[in-house]
């Protein structure tokens, strides 16, 4: 009787949260409190897990992250391992889906797996693999995600009774295989999936709507496999089956179905019907939703419009794509700051959008690559129009004027590309840190000013405990290619610094990654890599073909003598030599790119190394920021209105210690 009452309470809990309102959530808390008073561990475990599931399902991340650790401790005390690992999974999924704290989620899922393995709990290990797959998907690591999903599926499928999370695991695994374009493997998965559902559904008392939704996701996976393997007839047959499994008023399933049917019509070459289906999907979007749920929807519609010859609408869609990605980028920056504040427990450090060194640099690379894709699209459009104009020139004078109008439109398209590259510059500038650690023993400041829309200079730092890593580099060349190379070098520096390698070893690893056959353009980067022990003032560094830094000691600036290592990216498998200075405490370390000393005025006269030392000696040191901004102003004064001939990047560090 009590068990039946508990189940009714859980159903009531879910029903209450169908519309998330404050008074209803208060009722949920009272319901949990009632079961706590009864003191029955079996019943209370079900209610606690159901409450946390409700918080997760409706995106109440703050409530979940507050209650989950407390509930897990209680469930651990009751030895209710099933609910214990389920609540743990809700917490991990909240980190990645609502808070975008991917690094924190990865650490948590590894701890979850080790915990389950130590207890020899197959359910916990299977759930951990499932959560691990979700984390890898959000990190863009599809191969690792597929492997985790496969292990989770194998482990959970051997349990009796079958866990209710398996259908969702199949669905996520299928999406990953589709994204990887492993259509034959997806086809084999659907065979196993169908056998599972035929066993699972009779074992569980699902409502008709729940059965339809479960079968719908299976049908869609079959459609994706068929489309990928070129079997359009089977894809259409499975789409008809999927259509029967869409419950009334579930627009999100209808939109998914319409997207797949649109893709099928595109594969069949029926672009007008595909356009009509795309319009039907857009009609289902409510006013408070985005017009396009996924970036793939924009790309799909743009391809349709392109085949229908509606080129102007195609270009506008790509413009929308920029705005959407830029919006995602800003949100991702904010959530990454939240994650790093949690890891390092810097609660007093304000979250500022400029701390974009924590954002996912792969997104930045993707945005810059996207600029190239859009440029190619416009070039293709321009080529088509120019060909048409050439044919028309052989006819009447009136047709010649028409061709001239088309050339004017092509020029306008190129101007839009230049505008998009300016947007890319703003995104790239958000990639480097703009705020710096506030510590009594450290003064750190840096600045970067690209000469063109996007540049090839880079700087960054990584602080862990008393170890401060700094990097500053200058990529050969300018523009978009240099910015792509710069993004790779920046990502590699942060990854290797996080492993606490020495600067020379970091240089070797970056060189191995950037040189060789993949570097077909022959690009390279000069770079200074440093590691400072803030407790002792000890400096370890490796200078890879870069300008010698300046060390200001007792008011006297001097260039540091260094080993002439080669730039990174030229010679594969090169061993770099590291160096060290015993103590730079209370000295100012200033690193820069040649956009400073080689800055030219209108008479093409350079700023020079001598002037750099002279200004540093004559300007009393107040702070690293004052040093950088003073030199930036002096360079601008020297140019006297001349266009910048190179990117200008500077980083200044001072370790403060009492004598």
XYZ file of C-alpha atoms in Angstrom:
659
model
C 0.000 0.000 0.000
C 2.803 2.391 0.917
C 4.656 1.575 -2.317
C 1.557 2.413 -4.364
C 1.167 5.663 -2.453
C 4.776 6.565 -3.173
C 4.285 6.036 -6.912
C 1.174 8.199 -6.839
C 3.168 10.884 -5.065
C 5.820 10.781 -7.787
C 3.223 11.079 -10.547
C 1.726 13.999 -8.662
C 5.190 15.555 -8.407
C 5.684 15.438 -12.172
C 2.169 16.723 -12.839
C 2.679 19.640 -10.485
C 5.777 20.715 -12.439
C 4.073 20.571 -15.845
C 3.884 24.356 -15.539
C 6.763 25.597 -13.463
C 5.423 28.257 -11.084
C 6.807 29.355 -7.712
C 3.771 28.328 -5.681
C 3.693 24.884 -7.276
C 7.373 24.302 -6.578
C 6.719 25.255 -2.990
C 4.076 22.531 -2.947
C 6.681 20.077 -4.264
C 9.005 20.905 -1.404
C 6.202 20.361 1.087
C 5.485 16.979 -0.520
C 9.129 15.925 -0.064
C 9.020 17.135 3.538
C 5.987 14.931 4.217
C 7.822 11.806 3.041
C 10.886 12.774 5.049
C 8.790 12.701 8.207
C 7.690 9.127 7.469
C 11.330 8.027 7.575
C 11.024 5.154 5.110
C 14.303 4.956 3.070
C 12.771 3.111 0.090
C 9.992 5.650 -0.311
C 12.150 8.676 0.387
C 14.766 7.590 -2.189
C 12.097 7.521 -4.910
C 10.759 10.950 -3.955
C 14.193 12.593 -3.728
C 15.235 11.238 -7.139
C 11.898 12.336 -8.642
C 12.317 15.849 -7.236
C 15.812 16.209 -8.696
C 14.555 14.828 -12.023
C 11.887 17.543 -12.005
C 14.456 20.272 -11.335
C 16.581 18.923 -14.204
C 13.737 18.488 -16.709
C 12.603 22.082 -16.290
C 16.039 23.674 -16.272
C 16.041 24.717 -12.602
C 19.818 24.367 -12.452
C 20.355 26.408 -9.280
C 17.839 24.305 -7.361
C 19.294 21.055 -8.676
C 22.915 21.968 -7.940
C 21.872 22.974 -4.436
C 19.888 19.826 -3.622
C 21.816 17.152 -5.561
C 24.911 16.922 -3.272
C 22.712 16.773 -0.155
C 20.382 14.186 -1.687
C 23.323 12.082 -2.871
C 24.733 11.949 0.654
C 21.370 10.775 1.998
C 20.935 8.194 -0.761
C 24.466 6.982 -0.126
C 23.616 6.561 3.534
C 20.478 4.580 2.614
C 22.556 2.527 0.091
C 20.019 3.360 -2.632
C 22.545 3.183 -5.424
C 20.117 3.346 -8.359
C 18.683 6.694 -7.270
C 22.149 7.809 -6.111
C 23.657 7.467 -9.602
C 20.565 8.888 -11.297
C 20.802 12.109 -9.241
C 24.529 12.240 -10.016
C 23.736 12.020 -13.740
C 21.195 14.882 -13.431
C 23.936 17.005 -11.898
C 26.413 16.218 -14.674
C 23.842 16.907 -17.395
C 22.988 20.210 -15.703
C 26.635 21.252 -15.880
C 26.755 20.698 -19.659
C 23.218 21.488 -20.859
C 22.288 24.436 -18.632
C 25.553 25.891 -17.260
C 27.962 24.901 -20.081
C 30.597 23.841 -17.524
C 32.097 21.097 -19.668
C 35.424 20.732 -17.839
C 33.668 20.483 -14.504
C 31.217 17.945 -15.943
C 34.077 15.802 -17.292
C 35.751 15.693 -13.888
C 32.447 14.833 -12.230
C 31.623 12.007 -14.643
C 35.090 10.487 -14.159
C 34.556 10.590 -10.393
C 31.119 8.986 -10.893
C 32.592 6.123 -12.911
C 35.374 5.490 -10.379
C 32.805 5.477 -7.582
C 30.595 2.924 -9.366
C 33.583 0.800 -10.363
C 34.802 0.680 -6.772
C 31.360 -0.561 -5.684
C 31.216 -2.967 -8.661
C 27.829 -1.396 -9.491
C 27.075 -2.117 -13.159
C 24.084 0.245 -13.208
C 26.251 3.107 -11.947
C 29.031 2.350 -14.451
C 26.526 2.155 -17.305
C 24.909 5.450 -16.313
C 28.387 6.994 -15.998
C 29.248 5.922 -19.564
C 25.961 7.464 -20.747
C 26.700 10.760 -18.972
C 30.282 10.644 -20.275
C 28.950 10.382 -23.828
C 26.797 13.463 -23.255
C 29.824 15.415 -22.001
C 31.955 14.422 -25.002
C 29.176 15.441 -27.412
C 29.091 18.936 -25.910
C 32.897 19.096 -26.161
C 32.764 18.163 -29.854
C 34.571 14.834 -29.313
C 32.241 12.592 -31.324
C 34.552 9.545 -31.472
C 34.934 9.472 -27.688
C 31.207 10.073 -27.299
C 30.284 7.148 -29.559
C 32.649 4.859 -27.647
C 31.135 5.905 -24.299
C 27.563 5.418 -25.555
C 28.439 1.960 -26.886
C 29.926 0.887 -23.553
C 26.956 2.278 -21.633
C 24.528 0.498 -23.942
C 26.338 -2.834 -23.625
C 26.439 -2.594 -19.835
C 22.864 -1.412 -19.219
C 21.309 -3.843 -21.717
C 22.485 -6.794 -19.599
C 20.530 -5.616 -16.534
C 17.176 -6.983 -15.474
C 14.853 -5.162 -15.496
C 15.950 -2.990 -18.394
C 16.636 0.600 -17.177
C 14.190 3.177 -18.601
C 17.086 5.415 -19.656
C 18.150 3.041 -22.482
C 15.754 4.413 -25.173
C 17.206 7.883 -24.677
C 20.733 6.430 -24.846
C 19.892 4.759 -28.183
C 18.558 8.077 -29.501
C 21.660 10.054 -28.477
C 23.981 7.362 -29.839
C 22.100 7.411 -33.146
C 22.458 11.198 -33.414
C 26.222 10.931 -32.916
C 26.584 8.250 -35.603
C 24.533 10.426 -37.957
C 26.770 13.433 -37.234
C 29.822 11.229 -37.896
C 28.214 10.084 -41.185
C 28.670 6.461 -40.077
C 25.423 5.435 -41.723
C 26.147 1.704 -42.003
C 26.913 1.556 -38.278
C 23.714 3.538 -37.617
C 21.755 1.043 -39.714
C 23.173 -1.829 -37.619
C 22.273 0.059 -34.430
C 18.623 0.402 -35.510
C 18.360 -3.390 -35.861
C 19.494 -3.832 -32.246
C 17.330 -0.868 -31.220
C 14.157 -2.435 -32.621
C 14.789 -5.746 -30.840
C 15.297 -3.854 -27.595
C 12.046 -1.882 -27.946
C 10.055 -5.040 -28.669
C 11.279 -6.396 -25.336
C 11.308 -3.138 -23.364
C 7.862 -1.728 -24.151
C 5.860 -4.773 -22.945
C 7.869 -4.794 -19.687
C 6.953 -1.183 -18.859
C 3.504 0.294 -18.430
C 3.906 3.123 -20.917
C 1.067 5.353 -22.027
C 0.130 5.378 -25.709
C 1.836 8.769 -26.092
C 5.027 7.469 -24.466
C 5.036 4.453 -26.783
C 4.576 6.688 -29.838
C 7.413 9.001 -28.824
C 9.720 6.021 -28.175
C 8.984 4.551 -31.604
C 9.247 7.990 -33.277
C 12.903 8.423 -32.352
C 13.645 4.920 -33.631
C 11.890 5.728 -36.934
C 13.864 8.963 -37.352
C 17.161 7.094 -36.802
C 16.104 4.649 -39.547
C 15.372 7.627 -41.820
C 18.816 9.127 -41.154
C 20.533 5.815 -41.911
C 18.534 5.328 -45.110
C 19.263 8.862 -46.337
C 22.944 8.441 -45.583
C 23.052 5.135 -47.511
C 21.123 6.622 -50.451
C 18.007 4.479 -49.927
C 15.385 7.185 -50.513
C 12.511 4.720 -50.818
C 13.145 3.246 -47.374
C 13.623 6.737 -45.962
C 10.181 7.774 -47.259
C 8.601 4.590 -45.891
C 10.098 5.152 -42.439
C 9.012 8.791 -42.508
C 5.441 7.660 -43.057
C 5.782 5.342 -40.042
C 7.253 8.164 -37.975
C 4.361 10.434 -38.956
C 1.923 7.961 -37.389
C 3.869 8.095 -34.121
C 3.566 11.852 -33.528
C 1.067 12.511 -30.696
C -1.217 15.509 -31.037
C 0.116 18.937 -30.036
C 3.772 17.838 -29.912
C 5.159 20.436 -32.303
C 8.795 19.619 -31.510
C 8.328 16.136 -33.011
C 6.446 17.589 -35.971
C 9.327 20.001 -36.625
C 11.848 17.153 -36.472
C 9.760 15.142 -38.943
C 9.448 18.099 -41.326
C 13.222 18.641 -41.268
C 13.866 15.040 -42.298
C 11.150 15.097 -44.981
C 12.637 18.339 -46.307
C 16.043 16.661 -46.532
C 14.514 13.710 -48.411
C 12.877 16.001 -50.986
C 16.226 17.770 -51.436
C 17.921 14.422 -52.070
C 15.225 13.683 -54.645
C 15.857 17.021 -56.363
C 12.382 18.359 -55.566
C 13.477 21.727 -54.152
C 10.118 23.465 -54.538
C 8.390 20.873 -52.327
C 11.357 21.016 -49.950
C 10.835 24.781 -49.724
C 7.132 24.295 -48.935
C 8.003 21.786 -46.190
C 10.545 24.211 -44.747
C 7.849 26.885 -44.629
C 5.521 24.485 -42.778
C 8.232 23.867 -40.207
C 8.745 27.597 -39.697
C 4.991 28.083 -39.226
C 5.195 25.813 -36.155
C 7.722 28.091 -34.464
C 6.080 30.204 -31.762
C 6.740 33.925 -31.410
C 9.024 33.478 -28.400
C 11.193 30.861 -30.185
C 14.062 31.382 -32.601
C 13.109 31.022 -36.260
C 15.728 28.282 -36.631
C 16.303 25.792 -33.807
C 19.592 24.490 -35.179
C 22.315 25.932 -37.400
C 21.713 22.963 -39.731
C 18.189 24.307 -40.376
C 19.679 27.541 -41.744
C 22.171 25.685 -43.924
C 19.386 23.421 -45.213
C 17.114 26.334 -46.135
C 19.999 28.247 -47.706
C 20.774 25.262 -49.952
C 17.122 25.109 -51.030
C 17.020 28.823 -51.868
C 20.297 28.535 -53.745
C 18.896 25.772 -55.993
C 15.762 27.853 -56.554
C 17.933 30.747 -57.719
C 16.989 33.021 -54.819
C 20.551 34.172 -54.151
C 19.794 37.337 -52.182
C 17.722 35.397 -49.641
C 20.558 32.856 -49.456
C 23.075 35.552 -48.516
C 20.709 36.971 -45.882
C 20.414 33.526 -44.270
C 24.185 33.281 -43.955
C 24.110 36.706 -42.347
C 21.565 35.373 -39.818
C 23.930 32.490 -39.183
C 26.647 34.924 -38.115
C 24.355 36.659 -35.651
C 23.211 33.345 -34.137
C 26.755 32.027 -33.694
C 27.896 35.353 -32.256
C 25.035 35.238 -29.744
C 25.953 31.666 -28.773
C 29.557 32.769 -28.441
C 28.749 35.520 -25.941
C 26.608 33.172 -23.851
C 29.343 30.521 -23.961
C 31.925 33.054 -22.762
C 29.823 33.927 -19.736
C 29.207 30.294 -18.809
C 32.909 29.429 -19.213
C 33.756 32.206 -16.756
C 31.281 30.705 -14.307
C 32.963 27.314 -14.695
C 36.468 28.633 -14.068
C 35.289 30.627 -11.042
C 33.852 27.375 -9.632
C 37.042 25.398 -10.258
C 39.438 27.969 -8.813
C 36.942 29.211 -6.180
C 37.507 32.862 -7.067
C 34.122 34.101 -5.881
C 35.273 37.714 -5.651
C 36.347 37.826 -9.321
C 33.571 39.455 -11.368
C 32.326 37.642 -14.445
C 33.292 39.794 -17.384
C 32.744 38.907 -20.971
C 36.234 40.006 -21.947
C 37.782 36.939 -20.224
C 37.316 35.035 -23.411
C 40.480 32.950 -23.131
C 38.253 30.401 -21.386
C 35.845 30.119 -24.276
C 35.971 27.153 -26.598
C 38.531 28.175 -29.216
C 37.125 25.592 -31.617
C 34.019 27.757 -31.935
C 36.246 30.740 -32.812
C 38.039 28.692 -35.432
C 34.670 27.569 -36.779
C 33.457 31.154 -37.054
C 36.560 32.253 -38.935
C 36.295 29.235 -41.231
C 32.661 30.142 -41.730
C 33.766 33.543 -43.025
C 35.803 31.717 -45.671
C 32.818 29.510 -46.542
C 30.584 32.546 -46.998
C 33.250 34.173 -49.147
C 33.329 31.068 -51.362
C 29.521 31.039 -51.559
C 29.496 34.627 -52.800
C 32.293 33.847 -55.242
C 30.215 30.983 -56.665
C 27.178 33.226 -56.925
C 29.268 35.912 -58.594
C 30.690 33.370 -61.068
C 27.208 32.235 -62.055
C 26.066 35.773 -62.627
C 29.184 36.702 -64.592
C 28.667 33.696 -66.875
C 25.098 34.731 -67.439
C 26.275 38.284 -68.197
C 28.815 36.952 -70.726
C 26.080 35.093 -72.618
C 23.846 38.127 -72.610
C 26.616 40.362 -74.008
C 26.262 38.438 -77.271
C 22.654 39.532 -77.594
C 21.048 42.968 -77.253
C 22.273 46.194 -75.686
C 19.438 45.953 -73.168
C 20.748 42.584 -71.967
C 24.216 44.154 -71.602
C 22.775 46.687 -69.171
C 21.178 43.838 -67.202
C 24.568 42.141 -66.897
C 26.055 45.399 -65.633
C 23.401 45.544 -62.896
C 24.312 42.014 -61.841
C 27.975 43.000 -61.542
C 26.960 45.843 -59.263
C 25.123 43.355 -57.036
C 28.274 41.199 -56.907
C 30.261 44.221 -55.725
C 27.701 44.807 -52.992
C 28.056 41.154 -51.959
C 31.831 41.601 -51.591
C 31.237 44.641 -49.416
C 29.025 42.506 -47.182
C 31.874 39.990 -46.896
C 34.192 42.760 -45.704
C 31.572 43.649 -43.106
C 31.458 40.015 -41.995
C 35.234 39.966 -41.618
C 34.976 42.976 -39.334
C 32.546 40.961 -37.239
C 35.106 38.132 -37.213
C 37.685 40.607 -35.891
C 35.450 41.480 -32.954
C 35.034 37.778 -32.228
C 38.786 37.179 -32.403
C 39.489 40.120 -30.100
C 37.135 38.517 -27.604
C 39.315 35.411 -27.692
C 42.228 36.948 -25.774
C 41.975 37.813 -22.067
C 40.977 41.359 -21.142
C 40.910 40.940 -17.351
C 43.763 39.676 -15.238
C 44.319 38.070 -11.809
C 43.998 40.346 -8.801
C 46.719 39.107 -6.444
C 48.953 41.113 -4.085
C 52.029 39.280 -5.392
C 51.329 39.727 -9.111
C 50.841 42.602 -11.573
C 49.850 41.402 -15.064
C 48.497 43.267 -18.095
C 48.398 42.688 -21.873
C 47.021 44.278 -25.041
C 46.560 43.315 -28.720
C 45.776 45.635 -31.666
C 45.414 43.879 -35.071
C 46.539 45.785 -38.166
C 43.794 44.286 -40.368
C 40.267 42.942 -39.822
C 41.720 39.794 -38.263
C 45.333 39.328 -37.210
C 47.957 36.736 -36.440
C 49.321 37.906 -33.104
C 48.444 36.031 -29.929
C 48.919 36.231 -26.195
C 47.589 34.330 -23.237
C 48.259 33.217 -19.721
C 47.389 30.286 -17.509
C 47.513 30.547 -13.699
C 47.446 27.493 -11.455
C 48.370 27.965 -7.828
C 51.677 29.896 -7.743
C 52.594 28.911 -11.300
C 51.978 31.517 -14.009
C 52.359 30.526 -17.667
C 52.551 33.312 -20.258
C 52.743 33.167 -24.041
C 53.082 35.791 -26.760
C 53.530 35.099 -30.447
C 53.509 36.498 -33.971
C 52.265 34.373 -36.898
C 53.831 34.900 -40.308
C 51.443 36.692 -42.639
C 48.217 38.539 -41.912
C 44.473 38.166 -42.337
C 42.255 35.080 -42.048
C 44.986 32.391 -42.646
C 47.149 33.906 -39.904
C 44.173 34.103 -37.548
C 43.419 30.382 -38.073
C 47.053 29.496 -37.335
C 46.929 31.802 -34.297
C 43.802 30.074 -32.978
C 45.525 26.665 -33.215
C 48.615 27.902 -31.383
C 46.515 29.527 -28.643
C 44.466 26.368 -28.071
C 47.615 24.204 -27.912
C 49.305 26.550 -25.416
C 46.369 26.457 -23.000
C 46.009 22.673 -23.309
C 49.713 21.981 -22.662
C 50.065 24.602 -19.906
C 47.167 22.935 -18.113
C 49.362 19.792 -18.031
C 52.071 21.857 -16.265
C 54.783 21.171 -18.837
C 57.997 23.197 -19.000
C 58.132 25.949 -21.676
C 60.652 24.092 -23.868
C 58.479 20.957 -23.830
C 55.413 23.049 -24.709
C 57.349 24.500 -27.656
C 58.264 20.989 -28.866
C 54.657 19.795 -28.659
C 53.231 22.870 -30.450
C 55.903 22.581 -33.149
C 55.100 18.901 -33.707
C 51.406 19.761 -34.081
C 51.845 22.744 -36.438
C 54.730 21.602 -38.672
C 54.956 18.788 -41.155
C 52.753 17.736 -44.072
C 49.572 19.347 -42.698
C 51.235 22.793 -42.835
C 50.896 23.102 -46.603
C 50.973 26.924 -46.494
C 54.408 26.949 -44.796
C 53.187 29.280 -42.060
C 55.104 29.605 -38.780
C 54.898 31.506 -35.518
C 57.591 33.138 -33.407
C 56.724 32.732 -29.746
C 57.950 33.468 -26.245
C 56.845 30.948 -23.605
C 57.463 31.589 -19.919
C 56.763 29.925 -16.569
C 57.084 32.071 -13.420
C 57.037 30.671 -9.885
C 55.285 33.463 -7.976
C 56.561 32.108 -4.662
C 60.265 32.368 -5.596
C 60.384 34.651 -8.637
C 62.089 31.909 -10.709
C 61.575 32.277 -14.488
C 61.825 29.359 -16.911
C 61.412 30.304 -20.562
C 61.841 29.241 -24.157
C 62.173 31.838 -26.912
C 61.224 30.461 -30.336
C 62.651 32.956 -32.822
C 60.861 35.870 -31.135
C 62.076 39.359 -30.251
C 64.095 39.336 -26.989
C 61.958 40.539 -24.052
C 62.986 43.481 -21.894
C 63.762 43.045 -18.187
C 63.474 46.294 -16.191
C 65.554 46.031 -12.988
C 66.185 48.944 -10.627
C 64.920 51.350 -13.299
C 67.382 50.061 -15.949
C 65.847 48.221 -18.943
C 67.858 45.662 -20.922
C 67.119 42.986 -23.495
C 67.480 39.398 -22.248
C 70.232 37.374 -23.943
C 68.682 34.200 -25.345
C 69.380 30.985 -27.232
C 68.450 31.407 -30.938
C 65.735 28.727 -31.189
C 63.909 28.452 -34.542
C 60.299 29.652 -34.943
C 57.531 27.087 -34.438
C 56.090 25.322 -37.474
C 59.152 25.243 -39.757
C 61.216 22.188 -38.780
C 59.373 19.002 -37.714
C 60.639 17.081 -34.651
C 62.878 19.961 -33.554
C 64.139 19.958 -29.955
C 63.855 23.377 -28.310
C 66.257 24.568 -25.626
C 64.851 26.125 -22.482
C 66.533 28.742 -20.263
C 65.996 30.212 -16.835
C 66.590 33.239 -14.612
C 66.912 32.517 -10.906
C 64.813 35.397 -9.614
C 62.921 38.218 -11.358
C 61.112 39.343 -8.201
C 60.315 43.100 -8.233
C 61.573 43.304 -11.829
C 59.345 44.123 -14.803
C 59.255 41.552 -17.633
C 58.011 43.100 -20.908
C 57.323 40.919 -23.993
C 56.132 42.339 -27.343
C 55.760 41.678 -31.060
C 57.636 43.528 -33.808
C 54.560 45.660 -34.378
C 56.128 47.781 -31.628
C 59.801 48.263 -32.531
C 59.144 48.081 -36.312
C 56.123 50.412 -36.347
C 56.546 52.881 -39.226
C 55.509 56.502 -39.686
C 54.634 58.217 -42.957
C 58.330 58.412 -43.874
C 58.669 54.654 -43.223
C 60.941 55.333 -40.238
C 60.759 52.593 -37.583
C 60.086 53.028 -33.869
C 63.367 51.082 -33.072
C 64.625 49.055 -30.117
C 66.583 52.030 -28.794
C 63.469 54.159 -28.459
C 61.699 51.316 -26.650
C 64.472 51.138 -24.008
C 64.636 54.923 -23.750
C 60.916 55.276 -23.011
C 60.958 52.461 -20.447
C 63.933 54.044 -18.664
C 62.495 57.567 -18.653
C 58.960 56.578 -17.598
C 58.686 55.836 -13.858
C 57.012 52.463 -13.329
C 53.536 52.663 -11.784
C 51.914 49.461 -13.016
C 52.085 46.965 -15.863
C 48.960 48.513 -17.373
C 50.571 51.967 -17.326
C 53.685 50.559 -19.056
C 51.687 48.895 -21.862
C 49.341 51.831 -22.439
C 52.229 54.319 -22.442
C 54.071 52.375 -25.149
C 50.870 51.956 -27.152
C 50.349 55.737 -27.076
C 53.989 56.347 -28.062
C 53.644 54.026 -31.078
C 50.472 55.823 -32.180
C 52.252 59.162 -31.796
C 55.198 57.868 -33.850
C 52.936 56.690 -36.707
C 51.539 60.224 -37.049
C 48.464 59.042 -38.954
C 50.162 56.292 -40.992
C 48.288 53.005 -41.393
C 49.579 50.227 -39.065
C 52.029 47.991 -40.912
C 51.801 45.121 -38.410
C 49.804 43.788 -35.455
C 50.845 45.249 -32.077
C 50.758 42.952 -29.025
C 52.357 43.444 -25.585
C 52.334 41.646 -22.236
C 53.889 42.970 -19.024
C 54.468 40.985 -15.791
C 55.858 41.920 -12.381
C 56.258 39.530 -9.435
C 55.921 41.513 -6.207
C 57.787 40.189 -3.171
C 58.784 41.831 0.088
C 62.559 41.878 0.605
